[in-house]
Every structure is written in structure tokens, then in C-alpha cells.
């Protein structure tokens, strides 16, 4: 049963297949670029470190942008799925994979494969950090559950923090929170933190938006079933 | 000539309860915003004000979303939908209700109920019942019964049950769900603050080992606290007591949470049941009570409580299927019960189990429904149910006021709201008997005995419990009274001294004044009832008909005058605080009392001059 508040726009219904095909195409092509990366980053004599860094950043940006574009197209293509809570869970899982990949230091016998797989998962993790905002936003557009989600997220976070402090002491928590012994980037990937942050940002917006919609309907005295 | 009265023109107990619950709960929330408070109240108050009202706004969208599209199309194709819609509009117009009421075909095939929000009104019919009513409306033998069912649902909309009863449910439910959330969240959050506050002040990123200097350089300006903030945090940590903060949260929220939960679970259901009676009455006025009784038998499933819209669809379907399996048995049981209920006997032995189940039931049983539509005034003549419900509501509302959120403002005046509540609930029950000039003295006496008996019983129980605690467990009593005093003063600063050092002395000095005030309250209620009766009798002689308006003007006017002119100064004198008598706030109160008296007189005067119809 679809208990969404709003109907899916006709455009997404009719063009869903096209969006899905383009989305998968962009994702596959973007992923394949990983294969063209050199196995080693030995500097040629005429190349400076900054040049190499710029090249690397440019490539990562392109990879990131196209991945994000591909995921956005897929989210819109599979909108019937992503207006449900499962959409949020999918990206949460991807972020977790990214975090896991970041700490992946075994499998020395397949270093070449490991490096690329790790890179792919990392990129997917980073992209999922933004894509999860899309999934949460879609969910909150189609379901008026912003306040409930916010309530759960705030309560869970406050208890986690409280119990963490009780467990290891406030000094350790502060140090871990500000400067973790783990790499900063990976720590930011923490799926729960990421989901919490996006829900904290998007839930009040959704609540206000739905309230305006409800007030508008009420003002109109809407009596014709849509 | 026998005098008759149309009870739909009279104030109802549900209206009275709705007004009082709204006044006390919303008043408490607004009072929480005024004056000092150890915690920041606006988010809590705003959420409590906004979310219940918003919950009502979401109902129409949910109903529309969950309607049965295929069934709607089927009924539209065979013309039943249009026919039903036209009948609903026509019947509503006959009842004087001109706002549009929209028919929705719901997924629960056998339900019939009214729904909507503040300005959107719907009647929901399941596919099967819609078709059955459509067919019955075309059959001259069954038309009236089908109309009775529709009139009953329209009656709910005419009485604004969705708004009043629905909003009361949301408000009380918020007290039992939202406030506990805030209480737990704030307590844990403050716990974090107090645990980590010192560590936060001592934290210096520059002193950390094994951290990249570049990272230190980048993060230092972000995480280093500004000096002013550091001083503020340090000051709060040194001057605020965490235990007094949690003590305040507990004392402030617990009475509202408990009373809200109890009223939601028990009293709100009574409000729903009362409105069922009034919807029945409105329908019986058009088709007669015998036809209505016939409709209850023909559509027995629809006159019973249906699944709430908050329940999920899947359980409803599963329940329907299970019900279908045992339907033959169920139908036989129900038919037997209905046959018993609608036998034209005056006295029926209602099974004890069924009576007990009524405490939690959302709909009255068929016996009660039959009795009400046959003789609505019998409910008023029988004083027990209104008296006990009034006594419990008045006491519950008084308990809400023990919260420091409002106790901070009215600590010296613990009888004002209960006086108003007793006056409102007693007169709402009493008015029909006065209008019909029925004998009322024994019932009124018993009504007041129940109301004041329960109240005084509760006060005496608490007093004895307190005195026993003081005598047997002096340390506990000292701690308890000091906790109450700190919470009541809305402070959480580390105290220099205890406000209560001699519990027994304090109790003995306060209790005589307190019980004197209770006696004064009884006297004032009796005086107000005498004035109320005299005014009603005077208006009766003038053939007045607009009793609902007269009642509310009179009760509110008398209540305000009694509170400002009698109870407030008397409270000051009884607690030996005569200095309060001339304070600006009190002088303003006397002025408001004067205005209320003048306004009541002016409002009732033109009404008495109106050309009135027969009563």
C-alpha cells in the first residue's frame, strides 16, 4: 500500500525508465574511470607535487560530481522506492560500507584490486552522504513525519552521548569528538551522524512545509477529494 | 401545559469539559512563559500549543489518502455516490447546517463515521454500507432508518465533535507523550551539560599530543570558547544545582503528564460517549426514536465504535477477516442483545460486565442509547453519572495546577479554578431541570455532596499523609517540602539556606487557612448557584430560548466576579497576607471583576428583550 501524502509527478512516472537507464549509464562510466588510474603515483621529473595534487583533485571532483548526478538520476528513476523509508536505509548501508572500506587494510595479495575497490567504496560513501539527504528529503516530502523522526534522532543522540560520557569520561569524549584518532574524513562518514545531521536540518523544513500545505488546504476549505 | 425542552439548544457536559480542559491546560502552558524559569520554556510550550492543533489539520488529508478509489468509482458509476452525497447535503441543510459535508468511501467496508478538521467536514462510509444505505434510501420501508444513520453522523459534525472532542484527545495525548519526551530529553541533556561542563572548560587543543600541528591550527579557533561564553558556563556550573533542575522538571511536568494521561484514558472517552447520545438525539428529532432504534438494529455494526483513523490499515483488514469468520456467532449475539435493549420495557437489568466495560468504551451501550433517545432528561434527573464525572474532572484539573508552571503564579489561590469548574459542571447539569421546573433539590444536594466529598476526601487524605510523614519520617518530609518549595519558586540556584526548616510548624500554620478557604469555596459556590437559579427563573418568565448563550454568559460572568471579588481577597486575608490586597495585579483583578459583572448584565439585558419563541 502506498500511503504517501502526495502523488508522484507525472514526469517522473512517464520518464522513469529513461532516467534509470541514464542514471545507471552515468554510474557505470564514472566507476570505470577508476580503472584508468595508474597503479603507482611515481612523479615524472618534470611534474611537481602541486600539479599532481591538482590533477588528482580534479579527477576526484569529476568522479564525485558524476557519481552524484548518477545517484540523483537513479533516486528520481526509482522514486516509488525512495519515497519509502527503505531508501534512507539503503544509503545508510552505503555510508557504512564507505566507512568500512576506509579502514580496509588487509588483503595484501590483491593490492591492485583492493585499492580500486576501496576507492570506489569511498567515493560511493562520500556520494551517499549527500544522496542520503535526497532520500531523506524525498521521504519527508511524501510523508509528514518530520517531527517524529527529529524526536527519535534527538533522543537517540542525546542518550548515546550521555552513555558514552558515562562509559569513557567527558575528557575522552571531547577529544574523540573533536580530534579522533581515526582519520577525520572517515569519522564524518559515520552513518548515524550523517543521518542525524540531515534529519536535524531537513525535518523542521519538512514540518514547516507540510504545515503551510495543511493550512492552505484548510483555508481553501478543501472538500473535493483529489 | 407540560413544558418541553429541546436539549440540543442546551449546553452539554462535553462543551463544559472541553472549555475547562482547554482553559486549564492552555492556561498552564501560557503561564509557563511568564516569570522566571530555570529552563527555557518557549520550545516546550510552542510544541504543546502547535502539535495538537496541527494533528487535527492532518486528519482530512489522511482520510482522503486512505479512501477506497475503486469502490468510489463503482459507486459513482451506478449513481449511488451522487445520491448519497445529495441526501447528506439535504439532511444537513434540514438541520440548519449549511457548510459542505463531503462523502468519502473508506477502505473499511462496514464503517460509518464523521471526520474532518476545523473547516473540512467528511462522512466516511465503507463500500458495503454505502451501497446498503443507497439501496435503503430508495426503499420506502427502510428510507427513514438509512436517514437516521446519516443524520447521526451529520449530528457529530453539527456538534463540532471532531474539533472539540478531537482536539481534547490530541491535547491530552500530547501531555502523555510529548511532555515525557521533553522531560527525558531535558534531563539527559542537562546531565550531559553537568558531566562535561568542567571538561569543556578545561579542554585546550594546543595541549594535545599526537595531533597534527596543522590540524590544531585549523581547529583551534573553531573549538576554543570565547571568553564571555567561558565565564557564563563557569558561572552556571558553580551556581546552578543539577538536582534542583531535575526536581523542577519532574514537579513541573509530572502533574500535567499524569492528569493528561488519566483524562485521556478515562474522561475523554466519556466525552465521546456523551456526544454519541447527542448525535442520536439530533437524529431522533427528525425520524423519531423508534425509527432510530430500528436503524441501530439494522446498522448495528455502524453504531458501534469503529477503528480509529490512527490505526493502520493492515490490522483493520486482518480484524475484518477474523470478524468475518465468526460473524454468524457475532450476529446472533448482537441481535439478541439488541432485541433485549429495544424491548419497550422501562427497566432492563444491564449486565454488570457491560456496565464495567463502559468505563473504557468509546460508544455507549445500546441500553444507554435507547434510554437517552427515549427520554433525554432522564440522564439529567439521574444525578450519579454527571456528579461523579464532574467531581473527577474538577479534582483532576485542580491537580494540574499543582505544577510549578502555574503554581508559581497562583500559589496563594488553590481554589479559584476548582470553584469555576464546580460551578460550570454543576450548572450545565442543573439547567434542564431548572428550565423544566422539575424537582431538583435532592439531586442537587447529592451532586454537591459527591463533588465536595471527593475533593475534601482527597485534601484530608493528603493532609493526613503529610502530617504522618512529618511525624514518622521527619527527614523525608523536610526534603519533600523543600523540594516542593524550590520547584514552586522556579529556581535551581544552589541554595544558601533551606526555605522550610520546620515542617510541622509550617503545616500547622498553613492548614487552618487552607481549610477555611475550602469552606469559603463551598459557601461561594452555593451563593453562585442561588444567583444562577434566580437569574434563570427570571429569564424563564420572559420566555427565553437561547439557553446555551445565556448559560455561558452567566457562568463565566459569575465565575470571574467570584474569583476576583471574593476568592482572591479572602485568600489573602486567610493566609494573613493583607498587603497583597492593594497590589496592582489585584487592583486590576477587581477592575476585571467589575467589568465582568457589567458585561454579564449588559449581555443578558438585550437577550431578555428579544422576542422569544416558546420554550
mmCIF file of C-alpha atoms in Angstrom, chain A residues 67-157:
data_model
loop_
_atom_site.group_PDB
_atom_site.id
_atom_site.type_symbol
_atom_site.label_atom_id
_atom_site.label_comp_id
_atom_site.label_asym_id
_atom_site.label_seq_id
_atom_site.Cartn_x
_atom_site.Cartn_y
_atom_site.Cartn_z
ATOM 1 C CA UNK A 67 28.544 9.825 -9.219
ATOM 2 C CA UNK A 68 26.246 12.270 -7.501
ATOM 3 C CA UNK A 69 24.498 13.040 -10.778
ATOM 4 C CA UNK A 70 24.089 9.321 -11.472
ATOM 5 C CA UNK A 71 22.727 8.617 -7.996
ATOM 6 C CA UNK A 72 20.339 11.565 -8.248
ATOM 7 C CA UNK A 73 19.028 10.235 -11.564
ATOM 8 C CA UNK A 74 18.627 6.785 -10.026
ATOM 9 C CA UNK A 75 16.819 8.230 -6.991
ATOM 10 C CA UNK A 76 14.401 10.028 -9.295
ATOM 11 C CA UNK A 77 14.084 6.983 -11.555
ATOM 12 C CA UNK A 78 13.246 4.730 -8.635
ATOM 13 C CA UNK A 79 11.156 7.353 -6.845
ATOM 14 C CA UNK A 80 8.493 4.821 -5.848
ATOM 15 C CA UNK A 81 11.180 3.076 -3.798
ATOM 16 C CA UNK A 82 12.908 6.183 -2.499
ATOM 17 C CA UNK A 83 9.746 7.784 -1.130
ATOM 18 C CA UNK A 84 9.750 4.975 1.424
ATOM 19 C CA UNK A 85 11.998 4.587 4.452
ATOM 20 C CA UNK A 86 13.949 1.817 2.736
ATOM 21 C CA UNK A 87 15.595 4.499 0.566
ATOM 22 C CA UNK A 88 17.190 6.038 3.643
ATOM 23 C CA UNK A 89 18.313 2.615 4.843
ATOM 24 C CA UNK A 90 19.963 1.839 1.504
ATOM 25 C CA UNK A 91 22.167 4.927 1.631
ATOM 26 C CA UNK A 92 22.868 4.399 5.309
ATOM 27 C CA UNK A 93 24.189 0.991 4.321
ATOM 28 C CA UNK A 94 26.327 2.506 1.577
ATOM 29 C CA UNK A 95 27.838 5.005 4.006
ATOM 30 C CA UNK A 96 28.635 2.159 6.379
ATOM 31 C CA UNK A 97 30.354 0.353 3.504
ATOM 32 C CA UNK A 98 32.373 3.505 2.816
ATOM 33 C CA UNK A 99 33.466 3.710 6.455
ATOM 34 C CA UNK A 100 34.368 0.041 6.414
ATOM 35 C CA UNK A 101 36.328 0.431 3.182
ATOM 36 C CA UNK A 102 38.265 3.304 4.679
ATOM 37 C CA UNK A 103 39.658 1.014 7.358
ATOM 38 C CA UNK A 104 40.330 -1.853 4.932
ATOM 39 C CA UNK A 105 43.986 -2.644 5.231
ATOM 40 C CA UNK A 106 44.082 -6.408 4.728
ATOM 41 C CA UNK A 107 44.209 -8.447 1.515
ATOM 42 C CA UNK A 108 47.773 -7.525 0.621
ATOM 43 C CA UNK A 109 47.805 -10.286 -2.016
ATOM 44 C CA UNK A 110 45.272 -8.337 -4.103
ATOM 45 C CA UNK A 111 46.529 -4.834 -3.535
ATOM 46 C CA UNK A 112 45.663 -3.565 -7.004
ATOM 47 C CA UNK A 113 42.042 -4.731 -6.735
ATOM 48 C CA UNK A 114 41.851 -3.667 -3.119
ATOM 49 C CA UNK A 115 42.988 -0.141 -3.884
ATOM 50 C CA UNK A 116 40.377 0.383 -6.566
ATOM 51 C CA UNK A 117 37.557 -1.312 -4.688
ATOM 52 C CA UNK A 118 38.430 0.752 -1.645
ATOM 53 C CA UNK A 119 38.446 3.904 -3.714
ATOM 54 C CA UNK A 120 35.094 3.034 -5.299
ATOM 55 C CA UNK A 121 33.503 2.346 -1.949
ATOM 56 C CA UNK A 122 34.947 5.541 -0.522
ATOM 57 C CA UNK A 123 33.545 7.546 -3.404
ATOM 58 C CA UNK A 124 30.166 5.847 -3.012
ATOM 59 C CA UNK A 125 30.326 6.580 0.706
ATOM 60 C CA UNK A 126 31.010 10.255 0.108
ATOM 61 C CA UNK A 127 28.319 10.459 -2.549
ATOM 62 C CA UNK A 128 25.890 8.652 -0.270
ATOM 63 C CA UNK A 129 26.481 11.319 2.358
ATOM 64 C CA UNK A 130 24.792 13.761 0.013
ATOM 65 C CA UNK A 131 22.466 11.248 -1.610
ATOM 66 C CA UNK A 132 21.055 10.369 1.785
ATOM 67 C CA UNK A 133 19.886 13.954 2.013
ATOM 68 C CA UNK A 134 17.964 13.342 -1.200
ATOM 69 C CA UNK A 135 16.450 10.155 0.201
ATOM 70 C CA UNK A 136 15.503 11.838 3.491
ATOM 71 C CA UNK A 137 14.127 14.863 1.657
ATOM 72 C CA UNK A 138 12.034 12.658 -0.631
ATOM 73 C CA UNK A 139 10.772 10.643 2.317
ATOM 74 C CA UNK A 140 9.836 13.805 4.204
ATOM 75 C CA UNK A 141 8.155 15.297 1.143
ATOM 76 C CA UNK A 142 5.944 12.260 0.739
ATOM 77 C CA UNK A 143 5.412 11.597 4.462
ATOM 78 C CA UNK A 144 4.585 14.162 7.123
ATOM 79 C CA UNK A 145 6.813 12.550 9.728
ATOM 80 C CA UNK A 146 9.458 15.220 10.225
ATOM 81 C CA UNK A 147 8.767 15.872 13.888
ATOM 82 C CA UNK A 148 8.606 12.181 14.755
ATOM 83 C CA UNK A 149 11.926 11.499 13.023
ATOM 84 C CA UNK A 150 13.503 14.519 14.676
ATOM 85 C CA UNK A 151 12.215 13.386 18.062
ATOM 86 C CA UNK A 152 13.685 9.923 17.657
ATOM 87 C CA UNK A 153 17.014 11.199 16.314
ATOM 88 C CA UNK A 154 17.477 13.791 19.061
ATOM 89 C CA UNK A 155 16.556 11.325 21.784
ATOM 90 C CA UNK A 156 18.863 8.609 20.440
ATOM 91 C CA UNK A 157 21.765 11.023 20.043
#
